[in-house]
PDB file of C-alpha atoms in Angstrom:
ATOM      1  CA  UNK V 735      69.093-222.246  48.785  1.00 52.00           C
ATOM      2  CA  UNK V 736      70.805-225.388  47.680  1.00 53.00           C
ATOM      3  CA  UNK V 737      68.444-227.586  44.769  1.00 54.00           C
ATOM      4  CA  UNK V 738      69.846-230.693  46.838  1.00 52.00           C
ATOM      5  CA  UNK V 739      67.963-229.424  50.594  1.00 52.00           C
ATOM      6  CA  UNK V 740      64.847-231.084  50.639  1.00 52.00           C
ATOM      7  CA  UNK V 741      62.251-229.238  52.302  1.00 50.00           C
ATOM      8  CA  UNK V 742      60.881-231.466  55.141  1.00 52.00           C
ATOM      9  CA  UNK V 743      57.710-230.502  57.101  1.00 52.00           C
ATOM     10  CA  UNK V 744      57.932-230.522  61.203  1.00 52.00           C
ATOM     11  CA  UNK V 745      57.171-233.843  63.002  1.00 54.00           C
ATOM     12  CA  UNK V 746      53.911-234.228  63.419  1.00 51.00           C
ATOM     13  CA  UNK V 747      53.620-233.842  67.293  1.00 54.00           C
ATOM     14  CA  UNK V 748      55.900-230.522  66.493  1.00 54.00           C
ATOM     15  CA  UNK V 749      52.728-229.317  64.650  1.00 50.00           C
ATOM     16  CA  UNK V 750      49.844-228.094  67.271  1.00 50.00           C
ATOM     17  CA  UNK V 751      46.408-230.178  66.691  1.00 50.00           C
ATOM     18  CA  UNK V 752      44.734-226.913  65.450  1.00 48.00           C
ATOM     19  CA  UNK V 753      47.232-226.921  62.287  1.00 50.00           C
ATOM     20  CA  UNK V 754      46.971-230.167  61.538  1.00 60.00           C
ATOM     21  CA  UNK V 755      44.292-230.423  59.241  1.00 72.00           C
ATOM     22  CA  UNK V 756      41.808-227.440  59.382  1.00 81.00           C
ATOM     23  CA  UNK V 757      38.976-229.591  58.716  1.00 82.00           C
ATOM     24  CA  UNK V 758      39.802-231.878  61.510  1.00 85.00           C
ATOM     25  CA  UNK V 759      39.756-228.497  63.865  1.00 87.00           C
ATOM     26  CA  UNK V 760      36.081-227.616  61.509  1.00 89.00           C
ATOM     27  CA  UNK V 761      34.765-231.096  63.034  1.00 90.00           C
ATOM     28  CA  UNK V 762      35.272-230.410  66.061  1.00 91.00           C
ATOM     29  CA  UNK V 763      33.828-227.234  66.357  1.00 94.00           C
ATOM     30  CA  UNK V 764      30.969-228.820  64.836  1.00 93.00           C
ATOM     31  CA  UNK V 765      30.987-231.884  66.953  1.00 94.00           C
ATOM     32  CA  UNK V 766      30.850-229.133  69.980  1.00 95.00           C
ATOM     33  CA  UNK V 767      27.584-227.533  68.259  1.00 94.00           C
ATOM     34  CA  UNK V 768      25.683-230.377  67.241  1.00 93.00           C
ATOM     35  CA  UNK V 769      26.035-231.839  70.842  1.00 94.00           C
ATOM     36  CA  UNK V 770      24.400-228.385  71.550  1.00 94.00           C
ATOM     37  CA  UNK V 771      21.822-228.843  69.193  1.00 91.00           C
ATOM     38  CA  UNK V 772      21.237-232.711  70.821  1.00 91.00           C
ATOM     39  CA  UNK V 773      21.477-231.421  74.329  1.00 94.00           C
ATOM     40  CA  UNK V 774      18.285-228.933  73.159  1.00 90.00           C
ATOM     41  CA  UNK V 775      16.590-231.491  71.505  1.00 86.00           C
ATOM     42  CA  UNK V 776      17.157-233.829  74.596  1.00 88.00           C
ATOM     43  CA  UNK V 777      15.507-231.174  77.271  1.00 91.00           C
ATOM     44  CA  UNK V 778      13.081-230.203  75.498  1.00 87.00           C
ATOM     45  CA  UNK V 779      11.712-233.406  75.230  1.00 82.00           C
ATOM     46  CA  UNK V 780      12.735-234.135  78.822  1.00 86.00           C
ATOM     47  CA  UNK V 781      10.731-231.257  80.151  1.00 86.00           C
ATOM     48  CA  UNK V 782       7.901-230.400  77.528  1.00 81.00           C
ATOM     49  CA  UNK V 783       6.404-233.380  77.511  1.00 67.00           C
ATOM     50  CA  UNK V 784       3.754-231.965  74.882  1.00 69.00           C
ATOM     51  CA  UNK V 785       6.150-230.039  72.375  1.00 68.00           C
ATOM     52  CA  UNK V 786       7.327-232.807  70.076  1.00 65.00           C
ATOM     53  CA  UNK V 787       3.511-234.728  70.505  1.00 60.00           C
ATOM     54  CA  UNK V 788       1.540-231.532  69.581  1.00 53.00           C
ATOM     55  CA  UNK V 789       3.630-231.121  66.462  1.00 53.00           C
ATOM     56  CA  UNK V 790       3.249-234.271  64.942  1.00 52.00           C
ATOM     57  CA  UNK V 791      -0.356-235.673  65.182  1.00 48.00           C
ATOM     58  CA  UNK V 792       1.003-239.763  65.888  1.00 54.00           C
ATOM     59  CA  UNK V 793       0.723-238.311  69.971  1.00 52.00           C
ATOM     60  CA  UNK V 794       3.542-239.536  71.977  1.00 50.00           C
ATOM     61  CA  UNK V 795       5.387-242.242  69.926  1.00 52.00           C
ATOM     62  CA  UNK V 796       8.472-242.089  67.544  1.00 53.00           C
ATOM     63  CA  UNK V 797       9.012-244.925  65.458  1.00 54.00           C
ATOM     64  CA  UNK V 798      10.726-246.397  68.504  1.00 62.00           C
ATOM     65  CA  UNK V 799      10.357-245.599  72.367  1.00 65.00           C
ATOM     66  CA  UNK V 800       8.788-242.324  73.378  1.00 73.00           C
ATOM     67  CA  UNK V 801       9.845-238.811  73.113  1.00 74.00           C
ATOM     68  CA  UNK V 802      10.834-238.414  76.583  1.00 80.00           C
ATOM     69  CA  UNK V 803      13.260-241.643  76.086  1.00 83.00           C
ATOM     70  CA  UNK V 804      14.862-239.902  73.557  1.00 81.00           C
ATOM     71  CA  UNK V 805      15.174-236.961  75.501  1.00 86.00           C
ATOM     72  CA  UNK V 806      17.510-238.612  77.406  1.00 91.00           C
ATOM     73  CA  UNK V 807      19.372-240.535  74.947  1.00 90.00           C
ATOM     74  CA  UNK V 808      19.858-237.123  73.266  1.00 89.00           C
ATOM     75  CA  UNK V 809      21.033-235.847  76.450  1.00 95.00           C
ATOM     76  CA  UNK V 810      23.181-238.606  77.074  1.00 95.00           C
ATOM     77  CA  UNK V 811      24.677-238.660  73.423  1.00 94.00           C
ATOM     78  CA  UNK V 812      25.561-234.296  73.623  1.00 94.00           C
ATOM     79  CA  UNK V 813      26.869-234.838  76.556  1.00 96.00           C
ATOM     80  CA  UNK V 814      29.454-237.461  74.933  1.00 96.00           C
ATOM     81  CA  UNK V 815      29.875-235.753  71.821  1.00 95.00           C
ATOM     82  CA  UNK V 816      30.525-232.639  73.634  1.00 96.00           C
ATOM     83  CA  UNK V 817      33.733-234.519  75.279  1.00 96.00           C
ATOM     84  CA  UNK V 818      34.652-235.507  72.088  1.00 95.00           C
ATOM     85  CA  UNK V 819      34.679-232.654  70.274  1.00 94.00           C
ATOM     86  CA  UNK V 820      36.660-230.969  73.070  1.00 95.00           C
ATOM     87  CA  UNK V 821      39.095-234.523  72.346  1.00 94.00           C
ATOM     88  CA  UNK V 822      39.546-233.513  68.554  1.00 92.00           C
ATOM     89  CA  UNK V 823      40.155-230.147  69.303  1.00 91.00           C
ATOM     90  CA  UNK V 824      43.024-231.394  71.419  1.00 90.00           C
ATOM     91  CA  UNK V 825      44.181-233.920  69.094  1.00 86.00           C
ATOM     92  CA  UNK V 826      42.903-237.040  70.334  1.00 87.00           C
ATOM     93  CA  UNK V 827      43.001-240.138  67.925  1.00 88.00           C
ATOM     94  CA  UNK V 828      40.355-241.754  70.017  1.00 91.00           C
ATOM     95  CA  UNK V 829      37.895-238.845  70.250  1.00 93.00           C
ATOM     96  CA  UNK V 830      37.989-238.358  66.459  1.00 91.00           C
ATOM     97  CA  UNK V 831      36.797-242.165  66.197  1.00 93.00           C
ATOM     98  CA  UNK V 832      34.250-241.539  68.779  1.00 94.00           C
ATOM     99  CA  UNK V 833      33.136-238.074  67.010  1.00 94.00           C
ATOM    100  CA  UNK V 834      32.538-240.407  63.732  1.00 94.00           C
ATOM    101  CA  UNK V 835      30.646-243.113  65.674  1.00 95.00           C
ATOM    102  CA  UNK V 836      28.300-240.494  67.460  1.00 95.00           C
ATOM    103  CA  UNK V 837      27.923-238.474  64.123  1.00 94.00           C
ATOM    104  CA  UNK V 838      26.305-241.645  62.812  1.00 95.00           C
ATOM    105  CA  UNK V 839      24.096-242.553  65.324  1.00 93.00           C
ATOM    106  CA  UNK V 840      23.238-239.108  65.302  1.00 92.00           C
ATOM    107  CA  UNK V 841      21.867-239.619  61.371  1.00 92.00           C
ATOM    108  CA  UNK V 842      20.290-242.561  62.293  1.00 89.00           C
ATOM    109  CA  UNK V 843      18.278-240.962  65.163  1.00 86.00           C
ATOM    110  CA  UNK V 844      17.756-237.479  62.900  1.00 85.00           C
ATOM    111  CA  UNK V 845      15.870-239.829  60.689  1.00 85.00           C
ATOM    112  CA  UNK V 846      13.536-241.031  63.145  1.00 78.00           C
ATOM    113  CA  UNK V 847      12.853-237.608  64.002  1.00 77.00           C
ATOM    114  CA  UNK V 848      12.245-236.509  60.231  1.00 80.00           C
ATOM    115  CA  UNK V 849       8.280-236.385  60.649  1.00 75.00           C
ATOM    116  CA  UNK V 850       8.412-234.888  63.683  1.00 74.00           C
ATOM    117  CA  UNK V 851      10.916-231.814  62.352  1.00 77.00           C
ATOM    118  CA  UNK V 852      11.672-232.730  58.548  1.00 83.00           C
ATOM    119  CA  UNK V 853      14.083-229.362  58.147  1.00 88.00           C
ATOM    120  CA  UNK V 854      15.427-229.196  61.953  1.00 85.00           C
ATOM    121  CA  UNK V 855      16.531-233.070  61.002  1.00 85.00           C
ATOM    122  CA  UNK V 856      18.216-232.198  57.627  1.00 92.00           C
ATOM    123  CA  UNK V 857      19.921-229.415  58.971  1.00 92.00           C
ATOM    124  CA  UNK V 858      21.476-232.024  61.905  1.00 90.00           C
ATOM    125  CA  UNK V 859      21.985-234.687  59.553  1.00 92.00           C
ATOM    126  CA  UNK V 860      24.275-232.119  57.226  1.00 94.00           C
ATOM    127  CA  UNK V 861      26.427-231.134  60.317  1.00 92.00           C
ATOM    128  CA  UNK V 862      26.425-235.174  61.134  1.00 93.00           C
ATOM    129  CA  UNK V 863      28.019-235.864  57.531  1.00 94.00           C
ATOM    130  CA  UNK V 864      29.943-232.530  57.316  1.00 92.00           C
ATOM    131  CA  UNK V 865      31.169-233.724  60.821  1.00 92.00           C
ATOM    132  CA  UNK V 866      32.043-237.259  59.681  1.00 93.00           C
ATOM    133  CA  UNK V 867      34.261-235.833  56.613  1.00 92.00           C
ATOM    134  CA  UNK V 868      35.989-233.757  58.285  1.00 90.00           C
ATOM    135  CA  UNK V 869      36.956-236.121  61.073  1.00 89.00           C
ATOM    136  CA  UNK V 870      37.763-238.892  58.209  1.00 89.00           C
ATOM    137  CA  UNK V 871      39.446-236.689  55.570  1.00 82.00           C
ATOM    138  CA  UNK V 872      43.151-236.661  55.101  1.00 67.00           C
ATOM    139  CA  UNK V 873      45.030-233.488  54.982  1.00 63.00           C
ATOM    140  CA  UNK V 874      46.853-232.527  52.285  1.00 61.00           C
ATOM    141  CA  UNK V 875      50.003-231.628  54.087  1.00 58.00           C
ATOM    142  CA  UNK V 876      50.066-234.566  56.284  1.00 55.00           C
ATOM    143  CA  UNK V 877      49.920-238.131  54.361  1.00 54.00           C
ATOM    144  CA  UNK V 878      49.056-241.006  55.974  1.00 53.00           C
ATOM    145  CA  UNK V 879      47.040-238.951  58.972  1.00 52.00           C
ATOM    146  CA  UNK V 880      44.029-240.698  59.214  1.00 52.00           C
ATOM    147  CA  UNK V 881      41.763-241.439  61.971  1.00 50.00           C
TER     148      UNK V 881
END
């Protein structure tokens, strides 16, 4: 091999999505499963109106709206996150921007739901941050490939 060939990597839309950045294909398998885990959470406050009440002793009240409100935002937000993490498994810029948005919101409503499930919460909220970094981290072999 000649010392003067530079060794240039493939063009970027050469590469497929999945060997892009392997944390970026990581997110979205755990965007997928945490819109599992907020789809459960959803119907099961949809449809046992009693679960999440007989659990925590404040009866039917969260720090804001009732469970069975956040049932279906729950439902609402898996649903979404679900399409997104199918969207960063393809490759889509705008999915991985939606996966970070939802992955927020999704700590923000795990931490009204910390008295109600304190572990159940943490374990969401890790996959919500785990979810974010991956989505937001650069790979190594791919400079300037943010979200």
């Amino acid at each position: 091999m000649d010392p003067m060939q530079q060794q240039t990597s493939p063009p970027d839309g050469a590469v497929p999505p999945m060997e892009r950045s392997r944390w970026v294909a990581f997110a979205g398998i755990l965007l997928l499963v945490s819109a599992l885990f907020n789809l459960l959470n959803g119907f099961v406050a949809i449809f046992n109106h009693g679960y999440y009440s007989t659990v925590y002793s404040g009866g039917n009240r969260l720090l804001i709206f009732n469970y069975t409100a956040w049932g279906w935002i729950w439902v609402a937000i898996g649903i979404v996150m679900a399409l997104a993490g199918l969207g960063v498994l393809v490759g889509s810029r705008a999915a991985r921007l939606t996966g970070v948005c939802l992955a927020a919101f999704c700590l923000v409503g795990q931490m009204i739901f910390l008295p109600v499930y304190p572990f159940w919460s943490l374990f969401t909220m890790l996959v919500s941050v785990l979810v974010i970094y991956g989505l937001l981290a650069e790979p190594r072999h791919v400079h300037g490939a943010r979200v």
